[in-house]
JSON list of C-alpha atoms in Angstrom, two decimals:
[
{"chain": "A", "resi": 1, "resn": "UNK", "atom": "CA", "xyz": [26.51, -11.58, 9.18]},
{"chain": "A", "resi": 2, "resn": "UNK", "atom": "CA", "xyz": [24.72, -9.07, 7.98]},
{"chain": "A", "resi": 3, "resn": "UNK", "atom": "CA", "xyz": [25.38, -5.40, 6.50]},
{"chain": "A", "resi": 4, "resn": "UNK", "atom": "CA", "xyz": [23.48, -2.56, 6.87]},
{"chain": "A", "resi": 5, "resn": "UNK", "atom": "CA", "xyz": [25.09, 0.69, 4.17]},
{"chain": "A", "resi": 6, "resn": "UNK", "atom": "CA", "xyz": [23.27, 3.83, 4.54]},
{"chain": "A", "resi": 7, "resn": "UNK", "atom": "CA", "xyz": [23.01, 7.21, 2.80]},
{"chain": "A", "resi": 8, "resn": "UNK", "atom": "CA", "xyz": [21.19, 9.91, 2.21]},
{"chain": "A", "resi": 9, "resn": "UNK", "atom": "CA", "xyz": [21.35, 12.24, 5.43]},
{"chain": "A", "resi": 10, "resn": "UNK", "atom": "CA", "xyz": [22.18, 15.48, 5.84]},
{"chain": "A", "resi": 11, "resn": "UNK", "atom": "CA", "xyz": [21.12, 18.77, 6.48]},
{"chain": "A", "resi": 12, "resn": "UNK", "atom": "CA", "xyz": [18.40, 21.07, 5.33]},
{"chain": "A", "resi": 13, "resn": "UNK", "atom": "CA", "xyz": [15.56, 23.61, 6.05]},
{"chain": "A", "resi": 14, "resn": "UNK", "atom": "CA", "xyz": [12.46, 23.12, 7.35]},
{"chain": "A", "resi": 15, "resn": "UNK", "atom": "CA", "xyz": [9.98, 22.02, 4.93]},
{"chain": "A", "resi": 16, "resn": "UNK", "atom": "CA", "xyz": [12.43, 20.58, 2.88]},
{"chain": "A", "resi": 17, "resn": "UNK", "atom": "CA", "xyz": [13.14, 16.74, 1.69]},
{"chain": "A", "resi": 18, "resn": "UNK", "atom": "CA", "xyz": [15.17, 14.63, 1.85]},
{"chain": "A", "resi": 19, "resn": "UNK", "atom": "CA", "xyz": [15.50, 10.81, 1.28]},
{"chain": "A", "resi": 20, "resn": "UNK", "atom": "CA", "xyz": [17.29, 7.96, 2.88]},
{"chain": "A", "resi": 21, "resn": "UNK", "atom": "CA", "xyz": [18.41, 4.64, 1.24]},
{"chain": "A", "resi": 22, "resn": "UNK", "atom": "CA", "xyz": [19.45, 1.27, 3.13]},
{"chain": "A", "resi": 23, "resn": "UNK", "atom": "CA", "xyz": [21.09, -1.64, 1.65]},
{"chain": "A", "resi": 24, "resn": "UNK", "atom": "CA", "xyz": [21.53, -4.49, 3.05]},
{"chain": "A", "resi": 25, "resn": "UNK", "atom": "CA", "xyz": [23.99, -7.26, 2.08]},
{"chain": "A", "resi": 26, "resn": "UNK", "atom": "CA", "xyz": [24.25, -10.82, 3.62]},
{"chain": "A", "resi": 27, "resn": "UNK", "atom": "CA", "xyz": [24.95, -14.24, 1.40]},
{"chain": "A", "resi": 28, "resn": "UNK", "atom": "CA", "xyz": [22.26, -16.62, 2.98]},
{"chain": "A", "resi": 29, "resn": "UNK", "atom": "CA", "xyz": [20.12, -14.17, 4.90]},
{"chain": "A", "resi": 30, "resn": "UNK", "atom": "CA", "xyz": [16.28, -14.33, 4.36]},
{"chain": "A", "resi": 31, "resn": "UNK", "atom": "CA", "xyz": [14.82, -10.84, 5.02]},
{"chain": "A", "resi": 32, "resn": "UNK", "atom": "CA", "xyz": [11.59, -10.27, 6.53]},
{"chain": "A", "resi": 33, "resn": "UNK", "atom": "CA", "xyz": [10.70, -6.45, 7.70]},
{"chain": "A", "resi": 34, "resn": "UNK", "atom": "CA", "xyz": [12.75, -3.82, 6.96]},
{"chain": "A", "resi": 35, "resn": "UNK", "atom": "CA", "xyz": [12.83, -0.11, 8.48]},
{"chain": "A", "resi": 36, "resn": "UNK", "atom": "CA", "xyz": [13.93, 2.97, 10.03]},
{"chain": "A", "resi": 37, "resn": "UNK", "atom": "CA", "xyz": [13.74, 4.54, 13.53]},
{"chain": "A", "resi": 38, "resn": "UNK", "atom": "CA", "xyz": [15.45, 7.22, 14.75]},
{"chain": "A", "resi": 39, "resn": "UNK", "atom": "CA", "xyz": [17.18, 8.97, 17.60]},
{"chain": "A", "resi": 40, "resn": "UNK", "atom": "CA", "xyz": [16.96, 12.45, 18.76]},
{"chain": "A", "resi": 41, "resn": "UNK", "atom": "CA", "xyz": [19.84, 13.63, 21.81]},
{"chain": "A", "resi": 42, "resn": "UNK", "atom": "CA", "xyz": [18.60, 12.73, 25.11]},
{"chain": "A", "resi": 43, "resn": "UNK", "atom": "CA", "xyz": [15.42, 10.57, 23.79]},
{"chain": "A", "resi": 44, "resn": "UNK", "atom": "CA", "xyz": [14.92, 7.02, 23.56]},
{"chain": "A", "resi": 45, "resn": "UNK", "atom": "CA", "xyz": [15.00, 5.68, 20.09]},
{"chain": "A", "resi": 46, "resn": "UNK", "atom": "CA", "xyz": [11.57, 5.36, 18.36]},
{"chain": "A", "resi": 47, "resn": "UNK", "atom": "CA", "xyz": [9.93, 3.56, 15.01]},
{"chain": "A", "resi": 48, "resn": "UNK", "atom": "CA", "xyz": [9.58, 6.11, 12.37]},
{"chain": "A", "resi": 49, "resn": "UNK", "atom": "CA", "xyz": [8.52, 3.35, 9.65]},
{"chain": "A", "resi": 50, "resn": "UNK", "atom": "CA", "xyz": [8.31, -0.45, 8.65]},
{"chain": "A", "resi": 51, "resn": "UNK", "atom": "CA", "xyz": [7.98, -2.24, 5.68]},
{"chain": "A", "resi": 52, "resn": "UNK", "atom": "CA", "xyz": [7.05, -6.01, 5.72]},
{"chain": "A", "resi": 53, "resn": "UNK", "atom": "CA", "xyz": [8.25, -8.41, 2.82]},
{"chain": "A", "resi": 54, "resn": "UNK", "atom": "CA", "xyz": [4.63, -8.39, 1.27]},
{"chain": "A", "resi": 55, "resn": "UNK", "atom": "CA", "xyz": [4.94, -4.75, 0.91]},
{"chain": "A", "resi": 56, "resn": "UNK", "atom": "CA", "xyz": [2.50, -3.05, 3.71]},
{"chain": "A", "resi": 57, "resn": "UNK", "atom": "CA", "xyz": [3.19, -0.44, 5.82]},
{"chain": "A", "resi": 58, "resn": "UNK", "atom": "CA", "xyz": [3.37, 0.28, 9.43]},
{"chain": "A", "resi": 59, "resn": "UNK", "atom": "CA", "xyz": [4.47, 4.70, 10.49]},
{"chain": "A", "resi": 60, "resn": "UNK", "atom": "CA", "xyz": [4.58, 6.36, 13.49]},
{"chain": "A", "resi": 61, "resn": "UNK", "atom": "CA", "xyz": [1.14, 7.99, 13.99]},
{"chain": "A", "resi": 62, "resn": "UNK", "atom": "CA", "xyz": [2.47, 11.34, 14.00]},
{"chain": "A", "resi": 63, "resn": "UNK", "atom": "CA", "xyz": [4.84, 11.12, 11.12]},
{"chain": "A", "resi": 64, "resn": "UNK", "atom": "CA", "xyz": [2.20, 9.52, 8.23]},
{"chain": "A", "resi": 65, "resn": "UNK", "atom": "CA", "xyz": [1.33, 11.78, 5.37]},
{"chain": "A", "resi": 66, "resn": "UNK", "atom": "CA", "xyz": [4.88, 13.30, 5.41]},
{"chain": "A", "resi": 67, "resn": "UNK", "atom": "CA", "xyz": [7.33, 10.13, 5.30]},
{"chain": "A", "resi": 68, "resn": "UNK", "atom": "CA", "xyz": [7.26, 7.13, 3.03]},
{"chain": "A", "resi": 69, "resn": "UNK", "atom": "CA", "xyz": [8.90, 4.23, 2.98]},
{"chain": "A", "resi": 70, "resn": "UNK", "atom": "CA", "xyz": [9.90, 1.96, 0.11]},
{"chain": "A", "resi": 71, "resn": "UNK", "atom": "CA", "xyz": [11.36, -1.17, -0.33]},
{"chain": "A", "resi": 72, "resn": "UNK", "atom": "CA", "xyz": [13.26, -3.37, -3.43]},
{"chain": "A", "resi": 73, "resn": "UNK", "atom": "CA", "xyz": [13.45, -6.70, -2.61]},
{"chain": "A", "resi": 74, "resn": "UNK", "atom": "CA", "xyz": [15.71, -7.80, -5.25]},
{"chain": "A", "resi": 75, "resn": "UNK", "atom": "CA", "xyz": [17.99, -5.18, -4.53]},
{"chain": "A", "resi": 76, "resn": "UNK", "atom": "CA", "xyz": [17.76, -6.03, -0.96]},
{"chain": "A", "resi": 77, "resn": "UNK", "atom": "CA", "xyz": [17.46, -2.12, -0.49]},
{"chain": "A", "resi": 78, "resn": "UNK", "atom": "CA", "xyz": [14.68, 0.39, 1.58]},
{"chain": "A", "resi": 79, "resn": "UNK", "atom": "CA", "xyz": [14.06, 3.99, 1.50]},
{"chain": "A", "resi": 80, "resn": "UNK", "atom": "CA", "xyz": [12.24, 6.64, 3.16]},
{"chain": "A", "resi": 81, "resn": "UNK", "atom": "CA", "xyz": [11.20, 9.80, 1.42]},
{"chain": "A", "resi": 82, "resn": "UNK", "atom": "CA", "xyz": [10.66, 12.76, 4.28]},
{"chain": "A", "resi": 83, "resn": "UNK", "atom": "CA", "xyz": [8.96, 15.43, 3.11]},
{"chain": "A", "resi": 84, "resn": "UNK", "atom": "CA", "xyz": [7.85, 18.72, 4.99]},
{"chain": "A", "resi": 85, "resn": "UNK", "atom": "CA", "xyz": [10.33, 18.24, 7.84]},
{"chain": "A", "resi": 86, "resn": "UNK", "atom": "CA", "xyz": [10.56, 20.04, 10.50]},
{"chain": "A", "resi": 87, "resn": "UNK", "atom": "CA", "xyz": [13.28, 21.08, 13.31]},
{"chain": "A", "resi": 88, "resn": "UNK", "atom": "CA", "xyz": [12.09, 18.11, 15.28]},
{"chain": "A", "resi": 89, "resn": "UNK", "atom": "CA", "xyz": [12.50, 15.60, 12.79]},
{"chain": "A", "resi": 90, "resn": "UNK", "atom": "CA", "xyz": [16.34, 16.23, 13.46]},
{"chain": "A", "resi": 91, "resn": "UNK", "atom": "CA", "xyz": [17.67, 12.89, 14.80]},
{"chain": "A", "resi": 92, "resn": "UNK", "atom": "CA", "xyz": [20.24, 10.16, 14.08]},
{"chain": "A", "resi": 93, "resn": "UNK", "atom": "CA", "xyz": [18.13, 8.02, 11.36]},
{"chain": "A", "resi": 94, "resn": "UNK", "atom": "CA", "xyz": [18.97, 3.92, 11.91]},
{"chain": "A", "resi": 95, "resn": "UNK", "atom": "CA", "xyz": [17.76, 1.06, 9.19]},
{"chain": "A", "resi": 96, "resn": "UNK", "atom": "CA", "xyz": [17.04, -2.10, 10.75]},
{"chain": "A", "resi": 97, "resn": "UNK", "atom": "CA", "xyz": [16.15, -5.04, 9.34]},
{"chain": "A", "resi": 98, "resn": "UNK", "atom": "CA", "xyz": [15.06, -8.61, 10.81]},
{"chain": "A", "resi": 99, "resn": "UNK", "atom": "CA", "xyz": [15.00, -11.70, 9.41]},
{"chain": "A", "resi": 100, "resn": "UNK", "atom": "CA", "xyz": [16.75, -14.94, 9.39]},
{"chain": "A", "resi": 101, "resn": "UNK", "atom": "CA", "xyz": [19.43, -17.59, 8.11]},
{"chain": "A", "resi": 102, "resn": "UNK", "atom": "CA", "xyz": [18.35, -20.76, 6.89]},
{"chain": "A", "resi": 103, "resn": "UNK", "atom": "CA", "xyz": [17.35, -22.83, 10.14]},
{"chain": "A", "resi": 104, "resn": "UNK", "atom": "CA", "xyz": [18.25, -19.91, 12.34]},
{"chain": "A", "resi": 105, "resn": "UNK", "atom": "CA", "xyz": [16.10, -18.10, 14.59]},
{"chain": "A", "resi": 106, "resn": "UNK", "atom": "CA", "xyz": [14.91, -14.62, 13.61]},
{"chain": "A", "resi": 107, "resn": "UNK", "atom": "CA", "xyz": [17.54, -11.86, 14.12]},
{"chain": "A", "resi": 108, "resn": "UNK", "atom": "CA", "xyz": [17.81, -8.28, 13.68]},
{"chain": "A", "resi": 109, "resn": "UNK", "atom": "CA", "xyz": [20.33, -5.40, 12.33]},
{"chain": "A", "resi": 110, "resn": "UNK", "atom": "CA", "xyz": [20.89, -2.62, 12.50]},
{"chain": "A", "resi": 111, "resn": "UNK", "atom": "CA", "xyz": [22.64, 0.50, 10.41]},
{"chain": "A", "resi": 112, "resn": "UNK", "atom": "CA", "xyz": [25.49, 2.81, 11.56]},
{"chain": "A", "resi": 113, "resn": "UNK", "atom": "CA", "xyz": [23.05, 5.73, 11.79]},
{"chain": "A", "resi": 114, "resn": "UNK", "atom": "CA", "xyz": [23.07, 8.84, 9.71]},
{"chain": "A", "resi": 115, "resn": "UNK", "atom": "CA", "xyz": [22.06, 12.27, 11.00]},
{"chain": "A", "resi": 116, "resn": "UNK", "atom": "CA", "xyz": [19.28, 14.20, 9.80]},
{"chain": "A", "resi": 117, "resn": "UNK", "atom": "CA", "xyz": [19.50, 17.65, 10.58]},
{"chain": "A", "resi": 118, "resn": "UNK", "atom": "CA", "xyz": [16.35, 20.03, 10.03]},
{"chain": "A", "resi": 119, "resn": "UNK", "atom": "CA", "xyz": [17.22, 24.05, 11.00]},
{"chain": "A", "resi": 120, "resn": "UNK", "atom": "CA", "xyz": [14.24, 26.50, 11.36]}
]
């Protein structure tokens, strides 16, 4: 089993910052992408950013340029720096990460969700 600890939500004003932090912990568990999406009330959950084990990049057309995601692979750990945010950035942020256990099939997790709020 796998889990998923994150931090780093909150609230704050529009074009503020904040940054999130994911760590994941799992004795055996072989970690390929790792990422956040996100969840706004009465919308479907949506990619904000991935981050593959070779360290490239994959956002959410409308979101590059203002978020940034990191990753520690020792540490076992990704981030996400928003910057300039705005009152529709406010959503319930989720890490996921997939991967697998030795002779397992690939698998994914996912975080408790923490709630980014943005006010105008």
């Amino acid at each position: 089993q796998v889990r998923l600890v994150e931090s780093g939500g909150g609230l704050v004003q529009a074009g503020g910052s904040l940054r999130l932090s994911c760590v994941a912990s799992g004795s055996g568990f072989s970690i390929s992408t790792m990422g956040w999406y996100r969840q706004a009330p009465g919308k479907q959950r949506e990619l904000v950013a991935t981050i593959y084990s070779g360290g490239s990049t994959d956002y959410a057309s409308s979101l590059k340029g203002r978020f940034t995601i990191s990753r520690a692979n020792a540490k076992n750990t990704v981030e996400m720096q928003m910057n300039s945010l705005k009152p529709e950035d406010t959503a319930v942020y989720y890490c996921n990460v997939r991967g697998s256990f030795p002779l397992q099939s690939f698998r994914e997790y996912w975080g408790q969700g923490t709630q980014v709020t943005v006010s105008s």
